[in-house]
Structure formats: C-alpha cells, structure tokens
Amino acid sequence: MFGYVKPFQPELKVKELDTYKALYCSLCKSMGKYSGVFSRFFLNYDFVFLVLLCLSLSDDAPEFCQKRCFVHPMKKRSCCTCSHSQKELIFCSDAVSIATYYKILDNIEDNPKISGIFFRILLLFLIGPRKKAIRRNPELEDIFKTAFENQIEVENSADTDSDKAAHPFANALSTLFSLISDDKDTRTVLERLGYLLGRFIYLADAFDDFEKDKRKNNFNPFSSMSKDDALVFANESLRSTVYELNVTLDLLSVRRYGDIIKNILSFGLLNTIKIINSKKERSE
Amino acid sequence: MSDPYQVLGVSRNADENEIKTAYRELAKKYHPDKYADSPLKELAEEKMREVNAAYDEIMKIRRDSSKSSGSGYSSYSSNYQNSANSRFADIRRLIYQKRISEADELLDGVPENQRDAEWFFLKGNTLYSKGWLDQAADYFSRAVQMDPSNFEYRAAYNRINQSRNFGYRTTSSNDCNGCDICSSLLCADCCCECMGGDLIRCC
C-alpha cells in the first residue's frame, strides 16, 4: 500500500529536490536512532511526505548538517537529525513502525500460504520498533489498530463499494494528520487533507492490485466491475480525489516547503495514476 | 489587522499591476465556487474576505497618497443563499453547521417514496463532505436527472464531474480553424454593411 505519494521530479527545482532528499535521509537516520537499525528498511516515500508536512508547519525551520550513512558510505549527505526538528522526526518514525506493522498484518490476512510465512518473518523485525513507538506515541497505535480492525470488518461485509472500503484507512490518516497541528483551522484542513490522501493511497493500491486480487479471489473494491469498467471508474475516482486534495491544499497556510507539497499532490499523484495505467496497458 | 501587503504576498513597493495579479491569483485560489459544497467553505470564505480587505486597503492607501485613480476592482463576494422554502430546511441547516452525521441520519430516515431530487442532492452533499466522492457523484447525477432545471443541483453535479477528469489534457474549447476565421470575417462584414460600412470590399 506504500510508495504512491512521491514528488514528480521533472517539475521540481533542484533546491527542492535537495530538500526532499535531505528530509528522506533525516527520517531514515532518526528511524535508525530511535527505532532500531532494522526499522530503516521499512522507510518509504509516503512517510517522507508526512515529515514534509510536519516540518512545513513547525515553528522552527529545520537545520541541516552533513552526515555519512552506511547506505551511501562514500559521500556525506544532508540531514537534520541533530537539530530541533527532533520531535517531528520521532513522531514520523513511530508512525512508520506502527503503520507498517499493521500493513504487514494485513498482508498476512491476504496471503495465508507461503508468502504469509515471509511476511511473518518481516513482522518479527517490527516488534521492537513498534513497542518503542507505542511507549512514545500511544495514540498512533490506537489509530492504526482501529483502522486495521475496521478494514477487516468492511471487507467482509457484502455491500462494500469504493467509498466504504477506503473509509477506514482514510479515517486513520485523517486522525494522524490532525495530530500535526494545534491550530483549529489548520486542523480542519489537515483532517480533510489526510482523509483524501488516505483515500487516494487505498484506492490506488486497490486499482494497482485489481488483477492480482481477482486471480487470488481477495477482496477488492472494484472487483464487482468488468476490467474495462474498473479502469474507467478507478481513474475517475482517483482523479476526483486528487482534485479535492489540491483544492484543500490551497487552504493550508504552510511556513515552508509549499511548492514541494504542491508538486507531490498535483504532478506526483497524477503521475502515480499514469504509472498504474501504463502498467495495465503493458500487461495486456 | 495583519499587514495587507503580506496577505497578498507582494512587497511594499510593488506596482499596481503586480498587486492586481497577486490579488487575482488569490481570488482564484479561494474562490467560493471551488468550495461550494465543501466542509472547508467557511475557511475559504474567511480567506477570501481577508484578501478582499487587504486589496481594498492597499488601493485605498495608494489612492490617498497619490491621486492617480486606481480603478477599484469589484471584489468577489460570496452570496450563496440556500433556497428558503425547502422541504428539508432543517437538514440544510445541519449541513451548514457541519453536523454531517446528524444530517445524514435525518436523510436516511426519509421514507423511500418521499425521496425527491432535493433529497438526492442533500445526500450527495453529506457524502461529499465526508469525502465519499464516488457515491456523491452518483447522488448528484440522480438529483439532476430528477430535476434537470435546478441550477443548484446542476452546479454541484458539474463540479464533481469535472473533477473526475482532473489531470487529463483537456481539449481547448476555443478551437479556431480556417473555416471559423472565414465565417467570422463574413459575419463581421455583414454587420458592418448593416451599419453602412464595409469590412471586406469584394463582398
């Protein structure tokens, strides 16, 4: 379900790309520092967006420094672990640990056989990070646990359409995003932004897995349609979600990184849709 | 009040054109039409008011200091009145107050044979507020089917329908080919001739 929220690089300025990369490294570093070395392998782009959003609203601007890391031992890279952005980075690392934990649990539900064993082994690596995360941010555990349970319930009920199916995860991100700010107006915007982004991620994932789910007889919100209908409908559904995200983003007053966020939510998400579409065309 | 120049995002010594461009840009950004059924409507309206006030103030300051008359832009206003004598006035009020789940409950309580176009429109509205965009599109389209003449339903339907094609390269509606140019010229010529002049001498 991860990796759908990325910037569209051709439309980024070089300095914006540098910032984005630096934030990526920052999150990776702080995951290693606060959640254990293994948790770093679960890093992905969606959570870099969370970091971006948190820091775009924080009072103090993050400060960057050059550090070495074992993935890129040759060259020092910018990151901001040592500065006052610590609180935000720990929050995001914890979100990675907990969200990924439940994501893998969900995979185990869907793949009971051999690949299920693989996911079970993966899960072992997340037990430690998740425990640490719960100690620091217990509300995160509530959010994703509820979403996981509601998701199972929704997928087992008979009359599930795309809106209902996307609701648990969308709701989870809505609550997660609302934790970022204390300001009332900003929270209202963040809640809708989170809801729509969660909806996008869920539906994009469902659209991406459409054929696989049909073959394996797993739940998929589009499975009641024929392939052609699903293609049109999923596209429309995703596109209207992206449109609403952009309309909502216009109301968010950020302190910095506004252009990068705009890039991700407009070009980036549209590009994600395009990639999924072209994958489908190629497989035909 | 905050600095009007900051609200528009222009420097203090920006010229009038820059200010107008910035104002137009922001007015487009917070335009009430974009947020008509959205739960963020009030926030957008407030931002719009701020922008309007800032623009008016800057224009006032400038007019006072130099006597060059800045043609005052008529600022966008948001006059979205709900139809007063509606069957579902109480539900409309709940939606307006963002009490979406209560409105939803009341709507679900309406027996099926009494569900008219307005019911479908309002249901679409609550769904849209929740972020259930697919069902909302469905309900809006049914409202339009049942009452094609209603402007309010059609506006909501058109908006959500357009959003469903977001990001596709839209074919420009003002396609202009040779044929169009010729026929336009002929028309213009006819008009001119009516008034006693002539645009194309040979015909």
Coordinates of C-alpha atoms in Angstrom, one line a residue, chain A:
Chain A
M1 CA 0.0 0.0 0.0
F2 CA 3.0 2.2 0.1
G3 CA 5.1 4.3 -2.3
Y4 CA 2.3 6.1 -4.1
V5 CA 2.9 9.6 -2.7
K6 CA 6.1 10.8 -4.4
P7 CA 7.2 14.1 -6.0
F8 CA 7.3 14.3 -9.8
Q9 CA 11.0 15.1 -10.2
P10 CA 11.0 16.8 -13.6
E11 CA 8.8 19.6 -12.2
L12 CA 10.9 20.1 -9.0
K13 CA 13.5 22.8 -8.7
V14 CA 17.0 21.5 -7.9
K15 CA 17.0 23.0 -4.4
E16 CA 13.6 21.5 -3.8
L17 CA 14.8 18.1 -4.7
D18 CA 17.8 18.6 -2.4
T19 CA 15.5 19.4 0.4
Y20 CA 13.3 16.4 -0.3
K21 CA 16.3 14.1 -0.3
A22 CA 17.6 15.6 2.9
L23 CA 14.3 15.0 4.6
Y24 CA 14.4 11.4 3.3
C25 CA 17.8 10.9 4.9
S26 CA 16.7 12.7 8.1
L27 CA 13.8 10.3 8.5
C28 CA 16.0 7.3 7.8
K29 CA 18.6 8.4 10.3
S30 CA 16.2 9.1 13.0
M31 CA 14.4 5.8 12.5
G32 CA 17.8 4.1 13.0
K33 CA 18.4 6.2 16.1
Y34 CA 15.1 5.9 17.8
S35 CA 13.5 2.7 16.5
G36 CA 16.5 0.4 15.8
V37 CA 18.6 -0.4 12.7
F38 CA 16.1 -2.8 11.2
S39 CA 13.3 -0.3 11.1
R40 CA 15.2 1.7 8.5
F41 CA 14.4 -0.9 5.8
F42 CA 10.7 -0.1 6.2
L43 CA 11.2 3.5 5.2
N44 CA 9.2 4.7 2.2
Y45 CA 8.2 7.8 0.3
D46 CA 4.7 8.2 1.8
F47 CA 6.2 8.9 5.2
V48 CA 8.6 11.4 3.8
F49 CA 5.5 13.3 2.8
L50 CA 4.4 13.1 6.4
V51 CA 7.8 14.5 7.5
L52 CA 7.5 17.3 4.9
L53 CA 4.0 18.2 6.1
C54 CA 5.1 18.2 9.8
L55 CA 8.1 20.4 9.2
S56 CA 6.2 22.7 6.8
L57 CA 4.0 23.7 9.8
S58 CA 6.6 23.6 12.6
D59 CA 7.6 26.9 14.1
D60 CA 11.4 26.5 13.8
A61 CA 13.0 25.9 10.5
P62 CA 14.9 22.6 10.4
E63 CA 18.7 22.9 10.3
F64 CA 20.7 20.6 8.1
C65 CA 24.1 19.2 8.5
Q66 CA 26.3 16.8 6.5
K67 CA 26.5 13.2 7.7
R68 CA 27.7 9.9 6.5
C69 CA 25.5 6.8 6.4
F70 CA 26.1 3.2 5.6
V71 CA 23.9 3.1 2.6
H72 CA 26.0 5.8 0.9
P73 CA 29.4 5.4 2.6
M74 CA 31.3 7.4 0.0
K75 CA 29.6 10.7 0.3
K76 CA 28.3 12.8 3.1
R77 CA 24.6 13.8 2.8
S78 CA 22.5 16.5 4.3
C79 CA 20.1 15.6 7.0
C80 CA 18.7 17.3 10.1
T81 CA 18.7 14.8 12.9
C82 CA 20.7 16.9 15.2
S83 CA 18.5 20.0 15.3
H84 CA 15.3 21.0 16.9
S85 CA 13.2 19.1 14.5
Q86 CA 13.6 16.0 16.6
K87 CA 10.0 15.9 17.9
E88 CA 8.5 15.8 14.4
L89 CA 11.0 13.2 13.2
I90 CA 10.4 10.9 16.2
F91 CA 6.6 11.2 15.6
C92 CA 7.1 10.2 11.9
S93 CA 9.4 7.3 12.7
D94 CA 6.9 6.0 15.1
A95 CA 4.2 6.3 12.5
V96 CA 6.3 4.3 10.1
S97 CA 6.8 1.5 12.7
I98 CA 3.2 1.2 13.6
A99 CA 1.6 1.7 10.2
T100 CA 4.0 -0.8 8.6
Y101 CA 3.3 -3.3 11.3
Y102 CA -0.4 -3.2 10.6
K103 CA 0.2 -3.2 6.9
I104 CA 2.1 -6.4 7.1
L105 CA -0.6 -7.9 9.4
D106 CA -3.0 -7.1 6.6
N107 CA -0.7 -8.8 4.0
I108 CA -0.7 -11.9 6.2
E109 CA -4.5 -11.9 6.1
D110 CA -4.5 -11.8 2.4
N111 CA -1.7 -14.4 1.8
P112 CA -2.2 -17.3 4.1
K113 CA 0.3 -19.6 2.4
I114 CA 4.0 -19.4 1.6
S115 CA 4.3 -15.6 1.2
G116 CA 2.4 -15.4 4.5
I117 CA 5.4 -17.0 6.2
F118 CA 7.7 -14.4 4.6
F119 CA 5.5 -11.6 6.0
R120 CA 5.5 -13.2 9.4
I121 CA 9.3 -13.1 9.4
L122 CA 9.2 -9.5 8.4
L123 CA 6.8 -8.8 11.2
L124 CA 9.4 -10.0 13.7
F125 CA 11.7 -7.2 12.8
L126 CA 9.0 -4.7 13.6
I127 CA 8.0 -5.9 17.1
G128 CA 10.8 -3.9 18.8
P129 CA 10.3 -0.7 16.9
R130 CA 6.5 -0.9 17.4
K131 CA 7.0 -1.3 21.2
K132 CA 9.2 1.7 21.4
A133 CA 6.7 3.7 19.3
I134 CA 3.8 2.8 21.4
R135 CA 5.7 3.9 24.5
R136 CA 6.3 7.3 22.9
N137 CA 3.1 7.9 21.0
P138 CA 0.3 5.6 22.2
E139 CA -2.3 7.5 20.1
L140 CA -0.7 6.2 16.9
E141 CA -1.3 2.6 17.9
D142 CA -5.0 3.4 18.5
I143 CA -5.3 5.0 15.1
F144 CA -3.9 2.2 13.1
K145 CA -5.3 -0.6 15.2
T146 CA -8.8 0.7 14.8
A147 CA -8.2 1.1 11.1
F148 CA -7.0 -2.4 10.8
E149 CA -10.0 -3.9 12.6
N150 CA -12.5 -1.8 10.7
Q151 CA -10.9 -2.7 7.4
I152 CA -11.4 -6.4 8.1
E153 CA -15.0 -5.7 9.0
V154 CA -15.6 -3.7 5.9
E155 CA -14.0 -6.2 3.6
N156 CA -16.2 -9.0 5.0
S157 CA -19.5 -7.1 4.6
A158 CA -21.5 -7.7 1.5
D159 CA -22.3 -4.3 0.1
T160 CA -18.9 -2.7 0.0
D161 CA -18.2 -0.1 -2.6
S162 CA -15.1 2.0 -3.1
D163 CA -16.1 4.8 -0.7
K164 CA -16.8 2.4 2.2
A165 CA -13.7 0.3 1.6
A166 CA -11.5 3.3 1.6
H167 CA -13.0 4.8 4.7
P168 CA -11.0 3.0 7.5
F169 CA -7.6 3.9 6.1
A170 CA -8.7 7.4 5.1
N171 CA -10.1 8.0 8.5
A172 CA -6.8 6.8 10.1
L173 CA -4.8 9.3 8.1
S174 CA -7.3 12.0 8.8
T175 CA -6.7 11.5 12.6
L176 CA -3.0 11.1 12.1
F177 CA -2.7 14.4 10.2
S178 CA -4.9 16.2 12.7
L179 CA -2.2 15.5 15.4
I180 CA 0.3 17.6 13.5
S181 CA -1.1 21.0 14.4
D182 CA -2.8 22.6 17.4
D183 CA -4.4 25.4 15.5
K184 CA -8.1 24.8 15.0
D185 CA -8.4 26.0 11.4
T186 CA -5.2 24.2 10.3
R187 CA -6.5 21.0 11.9
T188 CA -9.8 21.2 9.9
V189 CA -7.8 21.5 6.7
L190 CA -5.4 18.8 7.7
E191 CA -8.2 16.4 8.6
R192 CA -9.7 16.7 5.1
L193 CA -6.3 16.5 3.5
G194 CA -5.5 13.3 5.5
Y195 CA -8.8 11.8 4.7
L196 CA -8.4 12.4 1.0
L197 CA -4.8 11.3 0.9
G198 CA -5.7 8.1 2.7
R199 CA -8.5 7.5 0.3
F200 CA -6.1 8.1 -2.6
I201 CA -3.5 5.6 -1.3
Y202 CA -6.1 2.9 -0.6
L203 CA -7.8 3.2 -3.9
A204 CA -4.5 3.5 -5.9
D205 CA -3.4 0.3 -4.2
A206 CA -6.7 -1.4 -4.9
F207 CA -6.5 -0.3 -8.5
D208 CA -2.9 -1.5 -8.8
D209 CA -3.7 -4.9 -7.4
F210 CA -7.0 -5.3 -9.3
E211 CA -5.9 -8.3 -11.4
K212 CA -3.9 -9.9 -8.7
D213 CA -6.8 -9.7 -6.2
K214 CA -9.2 -11.1 -8.8
R215 CA -6.9 -14.0 -9.5
K216 CA -6.5 -14.8 -5.9
N217 CA -10.1 -14.1 -5.0
N218 CA -9.1 -11.5 -2.5
F219 CA -11.2 -8.5 -1.6
N220 CA -11.0 -5.6 -4.0
P221 CA -13.4 -2.6 -4.1
F222 CA -13.5 -2.7 -7.9
S223 CA -13.9 -6.4 -8.3
S224 CA -17.7 -6.3 -9.0
M225 CA -16.9 -4.5 -12.3
S226 CA -15.5 -5.8 -15.5
K227 CA -11.9 -4.9 -16.3
D228 CA -12.8 -2.0 -18.6
D229 CA -15.4 -0.5 -16.3
A230 CA -13.0 -0.8 -13.4
L231 CA -10.3 1.1 -15.4
V232 CA -12.6 4.0 -16.1
F233 CA -14.2 4.1 -12.7
A234 CA -10.9 3.8 -10.7
N235 CA -9.4 6.6 -12.8
E236 CA -12.3 8.9 -12.2
S237 CA -12.4 8.1 -8.5
L238 CA -8.7 8.7 -8.1
R239 CA -8.7 11.9 -10.2
S240 CA -11.5 13.5 -8.3
T241 CA -9.6 12.6 -5.1
V242 CA -6.5 14.4 -6.4
Y243 CA -8.6 17.4 -7.5
E244 CA -10.1 17.7 -4.0
L245 CA -6.7 17.3 -2.4
N246 CA -5.4 20.3 -4.4
V247 CA -8.5 22.4 -3.6
T248 CA -7.9 21.5 0.1
L249 CA -4.2 22.2 0.0
D250 CA -4.9 25.8 -1.2
L251 CA -6.4 26.5 2.2
L252 CA -3.4 25.2 4.2
S253 CA -1.0 28.0 5.2
V254 CA 2.4 26.5 5.4
R255 CA 5.6 28.1 6.7
R256 CA 7.9 26.5 4.2
Y257 CA 8.1 23.7 1.5
G258 CA 4.7 24.8 0.0
D259 CA 6.0 24.2 -3.6
I260 CA 7.2 20.7 -2.8
I261 CA 3.9 19.7 -1.2
K262 CA 2.0 21.1 -4.2
N263 CA 4.2 19.2 -6.6
I264 CA 3.6 15.9 -4.7
L265 CA -0.1 16.4 -4.5
S266 CA -0.6 17.5 -8.1
F267 CA 2.0 16.2 -10.5
G268 CA 3.2 13.5 -8.2
L269 CA -0.2 11.8 -7.6
L270 CA -1.3 12.3 -11.2
N271 CA 2.0 10.6 -12.2
T272 CA 1.2 7.7 -9.9
I273 CA -2.1 7.2 -11.7
K274 CA -0.3 7.4 -15.0
I275 CA 2.2 4.7 -13.9
I276 CA -0.5 2.4 -12.8
N277 CA -2.4 2.9 -16.0
S278 CA 0.6 2.2 -18.2
K279 CA 1.3 -0.9 -16.1
K280 CA -2.1 -2.2 -17.1
E281 CA -1.6 -1.4 -20.7
R282 CA 1.7 -3.3 -20.8
S283 CA 0.2 -6.4 -19.2
E284 CA -2.4 -6.7 -21.9

